[in-house]
Tab-separated table of C-alpha atoms and ligand atoms in Angstrom:
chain	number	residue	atom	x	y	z
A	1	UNK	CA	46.433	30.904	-87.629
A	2	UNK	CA	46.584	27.534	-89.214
A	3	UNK	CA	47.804	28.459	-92.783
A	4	UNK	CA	50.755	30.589	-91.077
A	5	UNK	CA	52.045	27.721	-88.830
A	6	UNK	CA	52.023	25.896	-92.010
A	7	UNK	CA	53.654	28.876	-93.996
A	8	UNK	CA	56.405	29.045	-90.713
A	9	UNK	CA	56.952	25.127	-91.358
A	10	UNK	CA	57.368	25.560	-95.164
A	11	UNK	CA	60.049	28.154	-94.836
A	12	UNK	CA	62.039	26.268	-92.239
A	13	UNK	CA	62.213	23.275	-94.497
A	14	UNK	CA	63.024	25.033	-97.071
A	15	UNK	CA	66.180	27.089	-95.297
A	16	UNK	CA	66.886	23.496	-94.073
A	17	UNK	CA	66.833	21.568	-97.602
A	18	UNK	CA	68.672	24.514	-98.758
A	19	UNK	CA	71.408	24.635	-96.746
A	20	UNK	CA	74.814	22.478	-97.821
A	21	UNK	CA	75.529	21.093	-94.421
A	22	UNK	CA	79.205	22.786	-95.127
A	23	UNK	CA	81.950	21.218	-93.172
A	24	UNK	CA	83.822	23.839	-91.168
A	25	UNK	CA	87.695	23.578	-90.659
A	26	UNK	CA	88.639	24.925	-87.541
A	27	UNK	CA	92.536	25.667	-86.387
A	28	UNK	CA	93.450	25.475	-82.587
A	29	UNK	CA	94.688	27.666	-81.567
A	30	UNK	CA	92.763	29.722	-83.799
A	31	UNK	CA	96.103	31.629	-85.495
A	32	UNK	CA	97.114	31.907	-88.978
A	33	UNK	CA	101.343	32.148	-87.499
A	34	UNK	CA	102.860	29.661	-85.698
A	35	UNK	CA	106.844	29.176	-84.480
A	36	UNK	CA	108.569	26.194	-85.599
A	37	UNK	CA	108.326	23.487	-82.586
A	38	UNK	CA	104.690	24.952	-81.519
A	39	UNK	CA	101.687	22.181	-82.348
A	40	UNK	CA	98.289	22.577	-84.033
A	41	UNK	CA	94.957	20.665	-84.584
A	42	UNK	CA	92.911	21.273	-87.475
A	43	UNK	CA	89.745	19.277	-87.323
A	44	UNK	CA	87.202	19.363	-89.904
A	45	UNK	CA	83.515	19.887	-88.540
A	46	UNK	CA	80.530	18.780	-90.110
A	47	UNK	CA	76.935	18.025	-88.543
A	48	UNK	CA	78.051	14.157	-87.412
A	49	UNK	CA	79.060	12.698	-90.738
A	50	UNK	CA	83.154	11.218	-90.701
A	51	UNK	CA	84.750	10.880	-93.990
A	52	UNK	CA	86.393	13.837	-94.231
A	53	UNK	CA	90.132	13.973	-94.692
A	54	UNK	CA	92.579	16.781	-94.080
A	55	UNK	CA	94.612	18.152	-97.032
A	56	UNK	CA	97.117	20.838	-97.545
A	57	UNK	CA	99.319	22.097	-100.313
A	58	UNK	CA	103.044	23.064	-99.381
A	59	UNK	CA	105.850	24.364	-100.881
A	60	UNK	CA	107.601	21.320	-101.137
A	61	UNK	CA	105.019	18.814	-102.218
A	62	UNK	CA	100.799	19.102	-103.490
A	63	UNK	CA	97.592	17.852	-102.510
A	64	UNK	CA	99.155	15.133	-99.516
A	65	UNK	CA	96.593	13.575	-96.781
A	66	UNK	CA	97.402	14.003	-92.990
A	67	UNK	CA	98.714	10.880	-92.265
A	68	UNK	CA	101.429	12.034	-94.052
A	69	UNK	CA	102.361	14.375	-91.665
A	70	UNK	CA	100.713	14.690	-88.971
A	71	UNK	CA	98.377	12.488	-86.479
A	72	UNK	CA	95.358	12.036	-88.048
A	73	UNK	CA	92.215	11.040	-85.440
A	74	UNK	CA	88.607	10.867	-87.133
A	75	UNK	CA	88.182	14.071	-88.619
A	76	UNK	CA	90.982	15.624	-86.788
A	77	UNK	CA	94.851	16.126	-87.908
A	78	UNK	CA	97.674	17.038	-85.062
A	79	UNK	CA	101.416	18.794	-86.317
A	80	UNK	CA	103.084	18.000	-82.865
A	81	UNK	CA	105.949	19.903	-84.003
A	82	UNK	CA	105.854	22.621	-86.537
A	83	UNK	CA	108.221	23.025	-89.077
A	84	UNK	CA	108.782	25.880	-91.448
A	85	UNK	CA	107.930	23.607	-94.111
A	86	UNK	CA	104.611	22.910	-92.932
A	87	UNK	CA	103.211	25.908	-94.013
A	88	UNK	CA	101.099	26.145	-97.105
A	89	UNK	CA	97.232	25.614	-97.603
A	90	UNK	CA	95.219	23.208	-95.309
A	91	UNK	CA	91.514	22.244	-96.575
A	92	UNK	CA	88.967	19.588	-95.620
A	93	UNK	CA	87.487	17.023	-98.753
A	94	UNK	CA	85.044	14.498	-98.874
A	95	UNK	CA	84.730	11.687	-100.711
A	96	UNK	CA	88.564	11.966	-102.776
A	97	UNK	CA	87.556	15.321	-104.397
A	98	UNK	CA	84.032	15.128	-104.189
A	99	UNK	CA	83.195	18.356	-102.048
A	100	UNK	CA	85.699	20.960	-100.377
A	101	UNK	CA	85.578	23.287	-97.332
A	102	UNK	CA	87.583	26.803	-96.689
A	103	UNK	CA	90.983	26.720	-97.734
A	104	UNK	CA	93.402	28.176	-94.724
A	105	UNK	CA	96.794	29.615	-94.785
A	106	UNK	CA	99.310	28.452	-92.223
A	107	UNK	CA	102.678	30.029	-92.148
A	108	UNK	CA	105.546	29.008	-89.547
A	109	UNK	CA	108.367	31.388	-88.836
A	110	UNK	CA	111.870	30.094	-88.497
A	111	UNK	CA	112.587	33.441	-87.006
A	112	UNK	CA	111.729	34.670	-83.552
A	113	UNK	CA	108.398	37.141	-84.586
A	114	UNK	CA	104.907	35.996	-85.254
A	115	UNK	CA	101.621	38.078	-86.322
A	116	UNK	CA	98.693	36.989	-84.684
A	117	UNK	CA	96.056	37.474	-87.073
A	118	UNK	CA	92.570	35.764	-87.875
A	119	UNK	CA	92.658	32.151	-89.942
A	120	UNK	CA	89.264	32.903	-91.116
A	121	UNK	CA	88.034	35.725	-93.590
A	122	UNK	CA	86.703	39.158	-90.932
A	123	UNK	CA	83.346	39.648	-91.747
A	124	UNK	CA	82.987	43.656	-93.675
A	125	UNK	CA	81.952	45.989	-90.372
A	126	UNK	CA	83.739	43.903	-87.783
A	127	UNK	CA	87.234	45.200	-86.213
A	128	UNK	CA	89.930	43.575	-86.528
A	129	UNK	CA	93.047	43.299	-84.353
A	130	UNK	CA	96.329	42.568	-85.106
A	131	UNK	CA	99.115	41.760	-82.880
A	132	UNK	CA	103.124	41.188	-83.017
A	133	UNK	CA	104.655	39.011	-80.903
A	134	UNK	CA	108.696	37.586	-80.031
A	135	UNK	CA	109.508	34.386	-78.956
A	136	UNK	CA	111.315	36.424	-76.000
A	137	UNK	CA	109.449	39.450	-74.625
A	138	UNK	CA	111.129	42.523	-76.215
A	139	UNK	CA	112.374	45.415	-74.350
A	140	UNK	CA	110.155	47.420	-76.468
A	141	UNK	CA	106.867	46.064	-77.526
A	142	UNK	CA	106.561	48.737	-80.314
A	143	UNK	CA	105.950	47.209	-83.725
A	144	UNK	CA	105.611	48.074	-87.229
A	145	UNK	CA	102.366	46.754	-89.328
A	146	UNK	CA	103.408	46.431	-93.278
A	147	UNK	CA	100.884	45.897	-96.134
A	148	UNK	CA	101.343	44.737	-99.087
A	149	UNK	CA	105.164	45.995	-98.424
A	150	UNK	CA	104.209	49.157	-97.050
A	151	UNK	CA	104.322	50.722	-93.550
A	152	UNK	CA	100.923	51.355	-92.136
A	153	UNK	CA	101.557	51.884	-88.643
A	154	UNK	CA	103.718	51.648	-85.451
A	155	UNK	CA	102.044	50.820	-82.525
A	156	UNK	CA	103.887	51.283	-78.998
A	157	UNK	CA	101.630	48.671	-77.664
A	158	UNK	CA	102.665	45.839	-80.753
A	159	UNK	CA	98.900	46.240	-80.975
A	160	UNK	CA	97.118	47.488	-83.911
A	161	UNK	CA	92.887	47.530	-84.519
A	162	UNK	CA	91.367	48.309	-87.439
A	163	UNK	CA	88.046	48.880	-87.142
A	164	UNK	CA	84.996	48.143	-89.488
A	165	UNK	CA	86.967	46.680	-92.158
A	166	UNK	CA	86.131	46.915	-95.442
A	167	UNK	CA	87.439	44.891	-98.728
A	168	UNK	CA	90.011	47.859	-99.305
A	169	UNK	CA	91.569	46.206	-95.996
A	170	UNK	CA	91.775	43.064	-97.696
A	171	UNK	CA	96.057	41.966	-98.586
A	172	UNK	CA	99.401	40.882	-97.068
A	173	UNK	CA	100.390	42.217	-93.604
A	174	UNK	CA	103.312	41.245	-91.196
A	175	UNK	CA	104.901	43.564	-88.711
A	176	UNK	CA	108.427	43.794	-87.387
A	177	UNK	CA	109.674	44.093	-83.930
A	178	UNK	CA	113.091	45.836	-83.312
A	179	UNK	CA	115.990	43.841	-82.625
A	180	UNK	CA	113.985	40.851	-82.903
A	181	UNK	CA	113.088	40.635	-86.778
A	182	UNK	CA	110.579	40.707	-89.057
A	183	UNK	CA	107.213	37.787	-88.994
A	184	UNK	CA	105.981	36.017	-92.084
A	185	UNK	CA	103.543	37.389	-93.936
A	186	UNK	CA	99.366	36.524	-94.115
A	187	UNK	CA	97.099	37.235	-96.434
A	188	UNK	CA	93.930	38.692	-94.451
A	189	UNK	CA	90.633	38.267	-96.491
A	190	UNK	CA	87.063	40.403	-95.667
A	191	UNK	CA	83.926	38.410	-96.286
A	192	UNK	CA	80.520	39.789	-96.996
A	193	UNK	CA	78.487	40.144	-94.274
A	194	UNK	CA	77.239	36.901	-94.513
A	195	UNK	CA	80.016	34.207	-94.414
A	196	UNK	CA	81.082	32.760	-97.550
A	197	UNK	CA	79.789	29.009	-98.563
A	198	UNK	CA	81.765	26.082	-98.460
A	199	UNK	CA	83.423	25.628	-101.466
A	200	UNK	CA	81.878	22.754	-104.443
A	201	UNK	CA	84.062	22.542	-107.184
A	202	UNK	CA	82.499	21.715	-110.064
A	203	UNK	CA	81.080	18.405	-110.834
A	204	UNK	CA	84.091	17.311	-112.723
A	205	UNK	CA	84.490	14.164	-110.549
A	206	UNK	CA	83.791	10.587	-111.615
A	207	UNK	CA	80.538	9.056	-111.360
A	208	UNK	CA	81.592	7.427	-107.960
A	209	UNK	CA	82.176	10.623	-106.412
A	210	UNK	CA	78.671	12.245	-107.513
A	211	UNK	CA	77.140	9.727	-106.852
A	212	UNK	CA	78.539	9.536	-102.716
A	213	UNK	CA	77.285	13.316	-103.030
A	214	UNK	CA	73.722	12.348	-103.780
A	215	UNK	CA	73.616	10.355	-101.597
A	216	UNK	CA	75.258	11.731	-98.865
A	217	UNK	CA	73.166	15.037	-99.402
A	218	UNK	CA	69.707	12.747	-99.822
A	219	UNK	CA	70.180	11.398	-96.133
A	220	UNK	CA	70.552	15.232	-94.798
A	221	UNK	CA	67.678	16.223	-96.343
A	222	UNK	CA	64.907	13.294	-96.380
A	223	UNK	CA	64.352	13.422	-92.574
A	224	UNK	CA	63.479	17.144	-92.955
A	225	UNK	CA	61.232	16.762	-95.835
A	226	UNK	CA	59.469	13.477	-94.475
A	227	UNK	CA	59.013	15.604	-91.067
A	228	UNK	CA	57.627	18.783	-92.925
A	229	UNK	CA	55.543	16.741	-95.128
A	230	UNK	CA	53.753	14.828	-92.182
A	231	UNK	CA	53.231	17.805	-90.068
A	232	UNK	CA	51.915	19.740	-93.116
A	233	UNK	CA	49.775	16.956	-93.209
A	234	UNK	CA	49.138	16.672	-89.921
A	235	UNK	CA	47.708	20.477	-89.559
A	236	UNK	CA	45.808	20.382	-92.451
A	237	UNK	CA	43.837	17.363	-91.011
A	238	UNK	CA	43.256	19.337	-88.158
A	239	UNK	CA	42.223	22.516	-90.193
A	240	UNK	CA	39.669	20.637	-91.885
A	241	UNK	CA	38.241	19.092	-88.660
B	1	NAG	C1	97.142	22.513	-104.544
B	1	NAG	O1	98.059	22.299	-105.577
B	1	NAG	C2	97.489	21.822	-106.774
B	1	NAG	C3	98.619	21.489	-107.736
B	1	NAG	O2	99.548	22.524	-107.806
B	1	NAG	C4	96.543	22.880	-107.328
B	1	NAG	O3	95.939	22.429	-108.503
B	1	NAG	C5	95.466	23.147	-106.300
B	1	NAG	O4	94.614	24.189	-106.742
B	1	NAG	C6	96.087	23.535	-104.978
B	1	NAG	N1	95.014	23.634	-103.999
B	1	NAG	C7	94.865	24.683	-103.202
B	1	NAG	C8	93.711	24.616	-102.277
B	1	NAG	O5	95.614	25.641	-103.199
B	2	NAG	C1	96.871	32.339	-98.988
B	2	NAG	O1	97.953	33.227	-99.152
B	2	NAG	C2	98.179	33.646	-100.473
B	2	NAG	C3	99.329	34.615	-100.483
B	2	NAG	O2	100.316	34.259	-99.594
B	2	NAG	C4	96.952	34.321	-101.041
B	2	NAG	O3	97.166	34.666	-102.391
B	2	NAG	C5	95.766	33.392	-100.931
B	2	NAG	O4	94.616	34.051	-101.373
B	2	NAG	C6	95.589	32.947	-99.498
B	2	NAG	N1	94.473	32.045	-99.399
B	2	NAG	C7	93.520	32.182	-98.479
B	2	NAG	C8	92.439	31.189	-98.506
B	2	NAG	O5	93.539	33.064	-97.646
């Protein structure tokens, strides 16, 4: 009884000192498409620790912070008004380069048709549904799903599922609504069936940087080892009484 409470404790620390404690970028509303003049938050999420800061690559300019365009709160970044501009990659970092999160894909149509489609990698298995909207509801809701340039599917509804998606579903779709025009594109990625870690670069930073890492990853950890050691401790005292 007593050695497999203390074989249940071992394993929980260890699935605890093993984790990363990734910080999780979240979108709201949770789209990848977006019409110019609509807003957006992106917050970064990690388990109580600040220090994040919000980054995104464009097409007009590389690797610029959020108070550069948008209003930046903690760990949070609002784009009150969306421009086409504004879309490129957005990703969370710690510590000036130190550790990354996700990388998403935001794109903003200066047209009048958007495809509503996950910001996050579907998970192999799961379904996944599309959807093509207008600015102004369309006579006829029927759209056409492209990918990778090709036609896929028209769907009276402007509705399309795919269900259990596998990594041949992976690539480029956007759809097109007549009359009304054709949406950007997304690229739509399938993860394992376990999601995919946060992304370390490698330790190519300076010293400073590693060195906020350690740190930073030492305080996570400690309270959970100092906590498994004593109650290992503590049962085994018990045990031998
Ligand atoms: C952002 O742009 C820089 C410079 O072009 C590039 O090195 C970097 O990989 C880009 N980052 C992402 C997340 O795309
Ligand atoms: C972002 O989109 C580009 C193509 O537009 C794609 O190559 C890239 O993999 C996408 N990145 C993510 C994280 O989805």
């Amino acid at each position: 009884m007593e050695a497999a409470s203390v074989l249940l404790l071992v394993l929980t620390a260890s699935l605890l000192c093993g984790s990363s404690h990734p910080v999780v970028l979240t979108v709201s509303p949770s789209t990848s498409q977006f019409y110019e003049g609509e807003s957006v938050t992106l917050n970064c999420e990690d388990d109580g620790s600040a220090g994040w800061t919000l980054m995104r690559n464009t097409s007009r300019r590389t690797r610029t912070e959020c108070e550069e365009w948008g209003d930046s709160t903690d760990s949070s970044c609002k784009i009150v008004y969306l421009m086409t501009w504004d879309s490129g990659v957005y990703w969370c970092e710690f510590g000036g380069g130190g550790a990354s999160s996700m990388v998403v894909n935001i794109s903003v149509s200066g047209g009048s048709v958007i495809l509503q489609s996950p910001v996050l990698p579907v998970m192999e298995g799961h379904d996944l549904t599309l959807s093509c909207q207008s600015k102004t509801p369309p006579s006829n809701p029927s759209a056409a799903f492209y990918k990778d340039g090709s036609l896929i599917r028209t769907e009276p509804t402007g509705h399309m599922t795919l269900q259990h998606v596998s990594r041949s579903d992976e690539g480029l779709y956007k759809c097109h609504i007549r009359d009304h025009g054709e949406s950007p594109s997304s690229w739509i990625s399938v993860s394992g069936s376990t999601p995919p870690p946060a992304f370390d670069p490698p330790p190519t930073g300076t010293f400073k940087q590693l060195a906020f890492r350690v740190v930073r990853h030492m305080v996570v950890i400690c309270p959970y080892c100092i906590a498994t050691f004593l109650m290992v401790s503590f049962y085994r005292q018990n045990a031998s009484n």
